[in-house]
């Protein structure tokens, strides 16, 4: 009798390939997908571990409703949107300007490009500590310089005024983000053929015309990436707020990322924090889709 | 080819697995986890002389808690009891979170549990720690200083032994006061304001009172409670109803506001600052004349290695607001986890480190605060206390208040801090802000109701 031989669907080479990717696949599943699904699960439960007497009960969408109706969360969302708006409104033109300058030939261009990237490679928490030294009301560098120059006579508590504190956070965040945004624009600029610039000059276009009608439309995909990254940064901002203001004064710099940290790791209210995290993720995704559609429309129109 | 690689991988795995097996922790090795482990482990005591020889206990602490004196005491207690104590050392911010996460999972990961008074009610209500009433004898119980007893008592039960029962002391710069022609340190809040105005007017210092009331900083709650209690306020009535929005409760907040915005004796920058070190350094740098600090700060402040002004600092009783010179205590407790598998051994170890002899040893070696009358009256302790402004410290120990013990304390304290910041930044009036806080407190009580 002839033994039946089942032919495997995979060749030995493919099997070996699967074996090699198995560890990273398991790690990705275990460290990303499982926690993601687990957090989705607990977002429907009242899981407040410091109040165990309340029990862990299924509460449906209550945590989501609590987040949506929470006035503190509204305030945090408002501040986050301001940060995103400042990050986008100032960050995109500034980084595009830097990229255009760095794309032109000038002495020591390579060195300047290297220096530009320094703020981006400094970790956020270290950036926060640097800014806290600069803004310190008693020993800060900013007060020192302004007093030396005679612009102010007494030290100023820069992070005391609610509006100013939020703007200073936005500025500090922008300082760390502009290098990466500029590099992205620079890579986009380098992919635009020189011939287009030459052709536009032959056609009598000014430099501004070249930027307006050639560079900006061709860089729309990069702009989309920068829009999405700045929005995500604003919604997940934690380190600068943690180090500089702790969300104060009086909640003036409370943002969604720091609010999430407090819900999860200070109050240990994991059910509420999970719902909040999912709502942040959904909001950012919706904004990314909106940006994508908008830039696609602009691209088509141009 | 692939088979050879596979065989190679399997062999490497086997070698690694065998290495791991030889490194399995034993009772005398450090626990693993991401954390590091202190302290020095002495040789295992002989079983005959040691009642709990062979028992391994675990506790969680930060590196700040594991001082040389503490490690020496742990080693001594291991020697006396026979237990092996493994201390898992994590960052200070992680101690509370990690401990509460383990306890909420009913885990026996830690046998000894440290409790700050602000978490006492939560631990008590959750049943996370073992009531010690059946362990502790009457003599030890009556030896505990009243404020320290408050830091370990919940619903009529004793949940721990006193541990580093510190309180805030009032420090002033006697040279600055002398230069301003002020003979004595202020005894009341009115005098503090008046003296501060004199110091300002004479150009000695711009903002005489050093405070750190940065957002989310627990010191806001501590200072508010201290001022309110010194003015005779009760924060909650007998039934647990919030009453801090009446009388002295509101006046205390108004005083804080006046000190910043009306009398300008506290730097508005205080609302952006955190940390006892930050406000202490303002005195060390000659930028303030008065400060409230925890523990025994004169040891550091009057050390010439730390300040050019060393020797100018002295202690005074906290200013009174009509109800006495009340300062704030932050007593802690050391307890037995309700989920410990070795409660008797844990109690033996606990008595050794957190009993009167252990607390005395720690005080003499590194100035750690203590919670027993017998330690306070000890001649050696009295002699050492004299170096720290001891008579004032001893008197202050009899005039202390504590923060309220609430199952929802974290939420309440956070809301109070926000309220104080709103008033001090001019976004709300004291009375309205306290009324709003009272309403939120009632909501919290409903949310956390058992």
XYZ file of C-alpha atoms in Angstrom:
752
model
C 0.000 0.000 0.000
C 1.303 3.322 -0.912
C 1.483 5.764 1.945
C -0.254 9.020 1.250
C 2.106 11.980 1.372
C 0.587 15.331 2.358
C 2.338 18.068 0.580
C 3.047 21.055 2.749
C 1.725 24.432 1.631
C 5.079 26.008 2.429
C 8.493 25.194 1.050
C 11.301 24.563 3.518
C 12.711 27.973 2.638
C 9.379 29.632 3.449
C 9.121 27.651 6.683
C 12.560 28.820 7.671
C 11.548 32.380 6.889
C 8.439 32.029 9.056
C 10.547 30.595 11.851
C 12.879 33.558 11.702
C 10.097 36.131 11.890
C 8.211 34.192 14.577
C 10.009 35.780 17.585
C 9.398 39.354 16.433
C 5.841 38.441 15.423
C 5.182 37.006 18.876
C 6.738 40.080 20.517
C 4.639 42.446 18.402
C 1.501 40.470 19.194
C 2.350 40.266 22.884
C 3.570 43.797 23.431
C 1.360 45.752 21.039
C -1.740 43.990 19.857
C -2.639 42.239 23.118
C -2.302 45.363 25.317
C -4.204 47.343 22.707
C -7.120 44.922 22.755
C -6.869 44.556 26.532
C -7.114 48.324 26.990
C -10.148 48.343 24.725
C -11.693 45.649 26.913
C -11.086 47.386 30.233
C -12.364 50.678 28.868
C -15.839 49.150 29.284
C -15.246 48.293 32.951
C -15.127 50.284 36.140
C -11.518 49.372 36.902
C -10.445 51.808 39.589
C -7.867 49.764 41.410
C -7.428 52.091 44.362
C -11.097 51.711 45.168
C -11.422 47.914 45.116
C -14.563 48.042 47.255
C -16.380 49.377 44.214
C -15.696 46.107 42.420
C -14.871 45.596 38.753
C -18.145 45.913 36.943
C -19.109 46.177 33.306
C -20.241 49.754 32.723
C -20.654 49.787 28.959
C -19.942 53.209 27.488
C -20.015 55.012 30.847
C -16.251 55.690 30.861
C -16.476 57.140 27.344
C -19.404 59.338 28.366
C -17.527 60.456 31.486
C -14.570 61.526 29.336
C -16.789 63.349 26.845
C -18.732 65.205 29.556
C -15.799 65.936 31.870
C -15.217 69.744 32.036
C -11.544 69.227 32.905
C -11.191 67.124 29.775
C -12.848 69.857 27.698
C -10.302 72.295 29.024
C -7.427 69.873 28.285
C -8.751 69.340 24.749
C -8.958 73.077 24.169
C -5.333 73.535 25.247
C -4.278 70.599 23.074
C -5.954 72.093 20.023
C -4.219 75.419 20.719
C -0.889 73.593 20.893
C -1.675 71.781 17.633
C -2.727 75.029 15.956
C 0.445 76.850 17.054
C 2.554 73.829 16.085
C 1.007 73.705 12.634
C 0.472 77.421 12.043
C 4.025 78.406 12.953
C 5.837 75.105 12.530
C 5.001 74.526 8.878
C 6.060 77.944 7.503
C 9.174 78.086 9.704
C 10.313 74.579 8.805
C 9.574 75.182 5.098
C 11.650 78.359 5.249
C 14.525 76.500 6.923
C 14.302 73.747 4.318
C 14.375 76.241 1.409
C 17.414 77.975 2.931
C 19.191 74.688 3.589
C 18.445 73.502 0.057
C 20.435 76.384 -1.427
C 24.178 76.168 -1.667
C 26.172 78.195 0.858
C 29.409 77.671 2.795
C 29.247 75.184 5.706
C 25.794 74.019 4.620
C 26.512 70.491 5.859
C 27.487 71.775 9.302
C 24.369 73.946 9.555
C 22.200 70.980 8.584
C 23.897 68.948 11.337
C 23.336 71.677 13.926
C 19.696 71.998 12.920
C 18.980 68.442 13.965
C 20.318 68.866 17.530
C 17.034 69.939 19.198
C 15.244 66.982 17.651
C 17.691 64.396 19.015
C 17.400 65.709 22.587
C 14.847 63.600 24.509
C 11.626 65.432 25.428
C 12.215 65.165 29.177
C 15.723 66.631 28.796
C 14.288 69.414 26.638
C 11.828 70.075 29.467
C 14.636 70.320 32.011
C 16.576 72.695 29.757
C 13.555 74.942 29.344
C 12.835 74.820 33.070
C 16.335 76.214 33.680
C 15.738 78.892 31.065
C 12.294 79.899 32.386
C 13.172 79.564 36.105
C 11.760 82.634 37.900
C 14.778 83.022 40.195
C 17.829 81.688 38.400
C 16.584 81.387 34.801
C 18.689 82.297 31.779
C 15.851 84.217 30.124
C 15.458 86.571 33.080
C 19.237 86.917 33.310
C 19.615 87.942 29.665
C 16.655 90.326 29.680
C 17.839 92.005 32.900
C 21.380 92.328 31.498
C 20.024 93.921 28.335
C 17.890 96.288 30.414
C 14.613 95.042 28.936
C 13.220 94.091 32.357
C 14.271 95.239 35.791
C 12.891 92.410 37.961
C 12.751 88.677 37.272
C 9.494 87.474 35.708
C 7.732 84.210 36.566
C 7.231 83.268 32.919
C 5.047 80.250 33.578
C 2.730 82.003 36.042
C 0.356 83.671 33.613
C -2.066 81.000 32.259
C -2.020 82.162 28.616
C 1.688 82.812 28.548
C 2.451 79.433 30.148
C 0.593 77.618 27.369
C 2.323 79.652 24.675
C 5.730 78.959 26.230
C 4.948 75.239 26.193
C 3.931 75.566 22.531
C 7.158 77.408 21.769
C 9.301 74.822 23.580
C 7.506 72.048 21.706
C 8.019 73.828 18.393
C 11.746 74.175 19.099
C 12.029 70.405 19.349
C 9.796 69.664 16.361
C 10.954 72.134 13.698
C 14.213 70.265 12.893
C 12.378 67.067 11.949
C 9.745 68.983 9.994
C 12.505 70.877 8.157
C 14.349 67.673 7.323
C 11.167 66.191 5.888
C 10.661 69.291 3.731
C 14.326 69.236 2.733
C 14.045 65.649 1.514
C 10.942 66.694 -0.457
C 12.717 69.720 -1.950
C 15.652 67.570 -3.029
C 13.285 65.349 -4.994
C 12.044 68.352 -7.064
C 14.070 68.387 -10.317
C 16.275 71.443 -10.885
C 14.804 71.632 -14.391
C 11.499 72.813 -12.966
C 13.209 75.754 -11.328
C 15.094 76.537 -14.547
C 11.911 76.216 -16.617
C 10.010 78.530 -14.282
C 12.767 81.141 -14.610
C 12.683 80.843 -18.397
C 8.917 81.354 -18.194
C 9.530 84.509 -16.161
C 8.362 83.247 -12.795
C 9.705 85.010 -9.726
C 11.232 83.045 -6.852
C 7.995 83.487 -4.886
C 6.061 82.237 -7.921
C 8.292 79.180 -8.060
C 7.609 78.518 -4.352
C 3.885 79.223 -4.624
C 3.096 77.281 -7.797
C 5.740 74.551 -7.855
C 7.283 73.881 -4.447
C 4.234 74.133 -2.184
C 1.975 71.923 -4.354
C 4.709 69.334 -4.833
C 5.417 69.280 -1.106
C 1.779 68.669 -0.140
C 2.418 65.011 0.786
C 5.219 66.158 3.126
C 2.920 68.823 4.536
C 0.381 66.086 5.226
C 2.992 64.105 7.163
C 3.972 67.195 9.162
C 0.325 67.999 9.892
C -0.300 64.494 11.193
C 2.922 64.381 13.225
C 2.309 67.776 14.866
C -1.260 66.807 15.700
C -0.156 63.516 17.226
C 2.577 65.355 19.165
C 0.023 67.811 20.567
C -2.418 65.074 21.588
C 0.257 62.922 23.211
C 2.329 65.706 24.766
C 3.462 64.715 28.217
C 7.131 65.346 28.993
C 7.260 69.137 28.558
C 4.087 69.655 30.599
C 5.228 67.209 33.283
C 8.591 68.901 33.735
C 7.662 72.547 33.141
C 4.235 73.193 34.632
C 2.574 70.019 35.922
C -0.524 71.162 34.037
C -0.678 74.479 35.922
C -1.113 77.178 36.821
C -4.690 76.244 37.724
C -4.951 73.738 34.869
C -3.950 76.315 32.230
C -1.501 73.932 30.548
C -3.440 70.729 31.114
C -3.391 68.773 27.861
C -4.873 65.426 26.856
C -1.586 63.498 27.103
C -0.828 64.710 30.624
C -4.450 64.276 31.662
C -4.244 60.666 30.469
C -1.065 60.133 32.482
C -2.737 61.461 35.612
C -5.840 59.301 35.153
C -3.791 56.148 34.594
C -0.720 56.556 36.789
C -1.654 59.020 39.514
C -5.290 58.137 40.111
C -4.887 54.529 38.856
C -8.325 54.745 37.252
C -7.527 52.361 34.430
C -11.040 51.997 33.008
C -11.463 55.737 32.550
C -7.870 56.153 31.313
C -8.304 53.396 28.708
C -11.467 55.015 27.381
C -9.648 58.341 27.221
C -6.696 56.769 25.379
C -9.025 55.239 22.795
C -10.867 58.509 22.297
C -7.545 60.301 21.755
C -6.490 57.642 19.220
C -9.828 57.891 17.386
C -9.669 61.706 17.342
C -6.150 61.723 15.933
C -7.110 59.129 13.312
C -10.121 61.203 12.239
C -7.968 64.310 12.007
C -5.394 62.394 9.938
C -8.148 61.272 7.549
C -9.407 64.855 7.306
C -5.911 66.173 6.590
C -5.366 63.439 4.023
C -8.593 64.233 2.160
C -7.898 67.952 2.321
C -4.364 67.707 0.935
C -5.493 65.220 -1.737
C -8.129 67.729 -2.823
C -5.558 70.525 -2.939
C -3.133 68.320 -4.832
C -5.771 67.477 -7.417
C -6.805 71.102 -7.741
C -3.241 72.268 -8.244
C 21.829 24.249 5.332
C 18.609 25.297 7.111
C 18.668 22.150 9.198
C 22.167 22.973 10.384
C 21.100 26.481 11.345
C 18.054 25.049 13.113
C 20.167 22.573 15.051
C 22.491 25.431 15.932
C 19.598 27.544 17.210
C 18.264 24.672 19.297
C 21.702 24.107 20.814
C 22.073 27.796 21.645
C 18.605 27.751 23.236
C 19.526 24.749 25.356
C 22.744 26.367 26.530
C 20.857 29.582 27.410
C 18.150 27.613 29.175
C 20.702 25.753 31.246
C 22.389 29.048 32.162
C 19.047 30.472 33.260
C 18.324 27.431 35.382
C 21.555 27.887 37.300
C 20.596 31.500 38.004
C 17.209 30.823 39.549
C 16.940 33.091 42.600
C 17.222 31.478 45.958
C 15.967 32.788 49.220
C 19.233 34.604 49.829
C 19.580 36.243 46.432
C 18.063 39.438 45.268
C 14.629 39.382 43.645
C 14.757 40.041 39.968
C 12.295 42.314 38.162
C 13.486 45.511 36.551
C 14.278 46.972 39.906
C 17.529 46.790 41.753
C 17.805 45.344 45.182
C 19.198 46.547 48.451
C 20.317 45.861 51.115
C 23.314 43.803 52.008
C 22.249 40.275 52.789
C 23.974 38.859 55.779
C 24.698 35.199 56.160
C 21.661 33.121 57.005
C 21.181 32.983 60.752
C 21.232 29.662 62.473
C 17.787 28.115 62.769
C 18.076 27.195 66.443
C 18.533 30.749 67.714
C 16.321 32.493 65.200
C 12.541 32.020 65.378
C 11.920 32.681 61.701
C 15.039 31.265 60.123
C 14.453 30.345 56.509
C 11.547 32.749 56.010
C 12.023 35.282 53.219
C 10.084 38.555 53.324
C 9.752 41.253 50.699
C 9.219 44.977 50.798
C 9.277 47.858 48.351
C 11.223 51.068 48.868
C 12.961 53.887 47.026
C 16.700 54.473 47.055
C 16.109 57.503 49.298
C 14.612 55.226 51.951
C 17.492 52.780 51.800
C 20.034 54.898 53.627
C 23.131 53.356 55.190
C 21.408 53.584 58.572
C 18.311 51.815 57.239
C 20.333 49.029 55.640
C 22.260 48.539 58.881
C 18.974 48.336 60.800
C 17.544 45.844 58.315
C 20.630 43.685 58.680
C 20.374 43.857 62.464
C 16.690 42.874 62.360
C 17.418 40.011 59.978
C 20.000 38.809 62.447
C 17.596 39.083 65.373
C 14.577 37.450 63.761
C 16.199 35.034 61.358
C 14.171 36.262 58.371
C 15.785 37.194 55.096
C 14.484 40.535 53.898
C 14.587 41.356 50.235
C 14.050 45.031 49.505
C 12.995 45.898 45.990
C 14.234 49.385 45.232
C 12.366 51.444 42.636
C 12.127 55.142 41.830
C 10.229 57.222 44.436
C 7.393 57.913 41.981
C 6.873 54.204 41.375
C 6.664 52.987 44.976
C 3.036 53.964 45.542
C 1.806 52.884 42.106
C 3.574 49.537 42.196
C 2.508 48.758 45.727
C -1.132 49.622 45.125
C -1.210 47.649 41.902
C 0.172 44.572 43.697
C -2.228 44.940 46.631
C -5.242 45.455 44.394
C -4.363 42.143 42.729
C -4.280 40.543 46.228
C -0.665 39.664 45.534
C 1.659 38.425 48.271
C 4.568 40.104 46.470
C 5.249 42.400 49.445
C 4.930 41.469 53.114
C 5.714 44.859 54.603
C 3.679 47.789 53.368
C 4.504 51.443 53.997
C 1.470 53.749 54.288
C 1.446 57.524 54.141
C -1.388 59.076 56.147
C -3.006 60.366 52.973
C -3.487 56.760 51.799
C -4.497 55.351 55.169
C -8.247 55.418 54.613
C -7.912 53.893 51.169
C -5.778 51.007 52.460
C -8.120 50.535 55.399
C -11.270 50.584 53.279
C -9.728 48.232 50.732
C -8.630 45.779 53.431
C -5.123 45.727 52.013
C -3.346 45.677 55.367
C -3.647 43.486 58.444
C -5.167 45.195 61.516
C -2.519 45.022 64.226
C -4.800 45.242 67.278
C -4.258 41.587 68.093
C -0.479 41.911 67.676
C 0.327 45.158 69.438
C 0.465 45.302 73.253
C -1.008 48.098 75.364
C 2.391 49.431 76.475
C 3.551 49.939 72.877
C 0.201 51.414 71.889
C 0.248 53.984 74.680
C 3.873 54.834 73.844
C 2.903 56.094 70.379
C 2.825 59.892 70.043
C -0.743 61.147 69.448
C -0.144 62.531 65.953
C 1.707 59.366 64.969
C -1.189 57.263 66.266
C -3.522 59.261 64.044
C -1.340 58.283 61.100
C -1.922 54.580 61.659
C -5.498 54.436 62.951
C -8.528 53.878 60.773
C -12.063 53.098 61.897
C -10.871 52.327 65.404
C -8.238 49.849 64.261
C -4.468 50.178 64.285
C -3.133 49.373 60.838
C 0.595 49.756 61.392
C 3.483 50.899 63.540
C 4.639 54.521 63.355
C 7.262 55.110 60.699
C 9.239 58.300 60.134
C 6.516 60.420 61.695
C 7.733 63.762 60.471
C 6.146 67.144 60.691
C 6.789 70.610 59.346
C 8.804 73.084 61.363
C 8.923 76.851 60.992
C 12.397 78.141 60.087
C 13.412 81.791 60.118
C 16.557 83.794 59.442
C 17.385 85.408 62.794
C 19.987 87.735 61.223
C 17.434 89.220 58.831
C 14.960 89.743 61.679
C 17.672 91.365 63.779
C 18.664 93.658 60.868
C 15.026 94.703 60.581
C 14.828 95.417 64.295
C 12.413 92.565 64.953
C 13.146 91.086 68.364
C 11.206 87.842 68.190
C 10.001 85.537 65.429
C 6.311 85.928 64.576
C 3.947 84.039 66.834
C 0.784 84.598 64.804
C -0.108 84.834 61.118
C -0.810 88.542 61.573
C 2.687 89.011 62.996
C 4.164 87.000 60.137
C 2.505 89.334 57.638
C 3.513 92.453 59.615
C 7.142 91.333 60.041
C 7.337 90.394 56.364
C 6.143 93.853 55.353
C 8.844 95.410 57.560
C 11.493 93.167 55.913
C 10.224 94.259 52.496
C 10.087 97.924 53.374
C 13.617 97.888 54.779
C 14.819 96.319 51.539
C 16.176 93.253 53.292
C 14.255 90.805 51.148
C 11.582 91.177 48.441
C 9.446 88.149 49.252
C 10.064 87.135 52.890
C 7.935 83.959 52.978
C 9.148 81.052 50.827
C 6.399 78.768 49.548
C 6.227 76.204 46.720
C 2.680 75.895 45.429
C 3.289 74.531 41.916
C 0.435 72.758 40.116
C -0.334 69.279 41.363
C 2.014 69.609 44.322
C 0.833 68.037 47.580
C 2.460 70.835 49.581
C -0.499 73.059 48.611
C -2.819 70.719 50.498
C -0.376 70.510 53.408
C -0.012 74.277 53.768
C -3.731 74.939 53.372
C -4.566 72.321 56.009
C -1.963 73.692 58.399
C -3.200 77.288 58.082
C -6.850 76.277 58.298
C -6.278 74.111 61.373
C -4.233 76.839 63.058
C -7.243 79.100 62.559
C -9.489 76.528 64.168
C -11.126 75.193 61.013
C -12.526 71.715 60.653
C -12.428 70.500 57.070
C -15.186 67.900 57.534
C -17.867 67.608 60.191
C -18.644 64.547 62.311
C -20.718 63.021 59.521
C -17.996 63.530 56.927
C -19.769 66.450 55.295
C -17.365 69.057 53.872
C -17.341 72.255 55.944
C -14.113 73.794 54.681
C -16.224 76.244 52.705
C -17.278 77.986 55.900
C -15.508 80.289 58.366
C -11.820 79.624 58.927
C -11.675 77.175 56.020
C -12.286 80.051 53.612
C -10.227 82.524 55.673
C -7.200 80.245 55.364
C -7.442 80.315 51.579
C -7.975 84.066 51.667
C -4.817 84.447 53.767
C -2.845 82.428 51.196
C -4.238 84.673 48.477
C -3.466 87.866 50.426
C 0.108 86.773 51.071
C 0.648 86.461 47.309
C -1.550 89.149 45.795
C -2.293 91.776 48.476
C 0.635 91.894 50.875
C 3.025 90.471 48.280
C 5.116 88.672 50.870
C 5.078 85.385 48.914
C 6.620 85.454 45.450
C 3.917 84.736 42.818
C 6.527 82.459 41.243
C 5.691 80.078 44.127
C 2.785 78.924 41.949
C 5.285 77.473 39.482
C 7.649 75.883 41.993
C 7.733 72.457 43.586
C 9.893 70.761 46.178
C 11.037 71.382 49.730
C 14.562 71.847 48.381
C 13.402 74.736 46.193
C 11.890 76.713 49.073
C 14.746 75.828 51.444
C 17.237 77.094 48.840
C 15.474 80.455 48.754
C 16.467 80.907 52.408
C 19.932 79.505 51.841
C 20.400 82.039 49.033
C 19.170 84.933 51.196
C 16.015 85.411 49.090
C 13.524 84.732 51.892
C 13.349 84.901 55.672
C 10.641 82.383 56.611
C 9.860 78.863 55.467
C 8.034 75.724 56.558
C 10.082 72.567 56.031
C 9.647 68.891 56.878
C 11.860 66.968 59.302
C 15.022 68.427 60.804
C 16.162 70.991 58.209
C 18.622 72.884 60.432
C 21.114 70.036 60.179
C 21.555 70.907 56.510
C 20.841 74.623 56.601
C 23.278 75.520 59.365
C 26.072 73.502 57.770
C 28.610 75.985 56.327
C 29.212 73.572 53.462
C 25.700 74.290 52.210
C 25.265 78.034 52.623
C 27.166 81.212 53.368
C 24.307 82.065 55.709
C 24.794 78.922 57.824
C 24.283 79.676 61.480
C 21.647 82.338 60.804
C 18.746 79.871 60.756
C 16.653 79.009 63.779
C 13.370 77.291 64.575
C 10.262 78.880 65.990
C 6.825 77.556 66.758
C 4.442 77.717 63.790
C 2.380 80.940 63.701
C -0.986 80.663 65.368
C -4.223 81.640 63.730
C -6.144 81.613 66.992
C -6.252 77.868 67.572
C -2.626 77.507 68.629
C 0.786 77.210 66.984
C -0.267 74.295 64.844
C 1.963 72.730 62.250
C 1.243 69.778 60.009
C 2.295 66.195 60.563
C 2.796 63.718 57.755
C 2.989 60.540 59.785
C 3.494 57.252 58.022
C 3.053 53.697 59.105
C 4.659 50.337 58.422
C 2.108 47.573 58.103
C 1.677 43.931 57.304
C 0.126 43.122 53.945
C -3.231 41.379 54.310
C -2.002 38.956 51.654
C 1.345 38.103 53.265
C 1.945 34.382 53.659
C 4.230 35.032 56.659
C 2.369 37.414 58.932
C 4.018 36.316 62.212
C 7.511 36.646 60.768
C 6.573 40.006 59.248
C 5.323 41.243 62.615
C 8.590 40.196 64.270
C 10.582 42.078 61.653
C 8.232 45.065 61.798
C 8.614 45.374 65.571
C 12.345 45.396 65.119
C 12.607 48.143 62.501
C 9.550 50.250 63.346
C 9.472 49.738 67.103
C 10.960 52.271 69.553
C 14.494 50.845 69.393
C 14.569 50.815 65.586
C 13.210 54.367 65.326
C 15.683 55.574 67.956
C 18.567 54.007 66.057
C 17.501 55.638 62.789
C 17.083 59.031 64.445
C 20.510 58.900 66.048
C 22.170 57.812 62.827
C 20.466 59.925 60.173
C 17.996 62.163 61.965
C 14.881 60.277 60.797
C 11.760 61.418 62.665
C 10.161 59.052 65.183
C 6.716 58.354 66.596
C 7.203 57.178 70.188
C 7.110 59.083 73.490
C 9.825 56.837 74.932
C 12.152 57.803 72.080
C 11.321 61.488 72.491
C 12.185 61.307 76.220
C 15.337 59.269 75.708
C 18.413 61.206 77.009
C 20.499 60.355 73.932
C 17.703 61.537 71.679
C 17.201 64.699 73.743
C 20.891 65.522 73.459
C 20.812 65.080 69.709
C 17.560 67.023 69.397
C 19.207 70.007 71.093
C 21.439 70.362 68.021
C 18.338 70.673 65.830
C 16.510 73.300 67.897
C 15.185 70.417 69.960
C 13.091 72.257 72.547
C 11.064 73.912 69.795
C 10.799 70.621 67.894
C 9.590 68.839 71.017
C 6.984 71.531 71.698
C 5.879 71.573 68.060
C 5.383 67.793 68.254
C 2.583 68.478 70.700
C 0.867 70.965 68.351
C 0.220 69.115 65.139
C -2.636 68.556 62.768
C -2.965 66.002 59.988
C -4.619 66.046 56.593
C -8.020 64.388 56.363
C -8.086 60.644 55.968
C -10.403 59.996 53.029
C -10.850 56.972 50.751
C -10.949 59.429 47.850
C -8.029 61.506 49.118
C -6.028 61.640 45.846
C -8.962 63.095 43.914
C -9.856 65.507 46.709
C -6.333 66.752 47.257
C -5.863 67.236 43.522
C -9.111 69.239 43.363
C -8.061 71.352 46.369
C -4.705 72.115 44.743
C -6.500 73.231 41.598
C -8.890 75.370 43.669
C -6.056 77.120 45.502
C -4.246 77.806 42.224
C -7.412 79.225 40.668
C -7.882 81.649 43.559
C -4.228 82.647 43.704
C -4.113 83.335 39.962
C -7.220 85.500 40.215
C -9.530 83.146 38.342
C -11.929 82.666 41.252
C -12.945 84.163 44.594
C -12.070 82.180 47.711
C -15.660 81.631 48.890
C -17.010 80.600 45.481
C -14.033 78.340 44.831
C -14.474 76.575 48.174
C -18.207 76.182 47.582
C -17.422 74.569 44.228
C -14.876 72.289 45.888
C -17.419 71.284 48.524
C -19.893 70.369 45.774
C -17.238 68.310 43.983
C -16.310 66.636 47.260
C -19.911 65.517 47.735
C -19.824 64.057 44.213
C -16.604 62.197 45.065
C -18.200 60.812 48.210
C -21.060 59.456 46.113
C -18.697 57.959 43.535
C -16.562 56.229 46.141
C -19.385 55.196 48.452
C -19.057 51.610 49.606
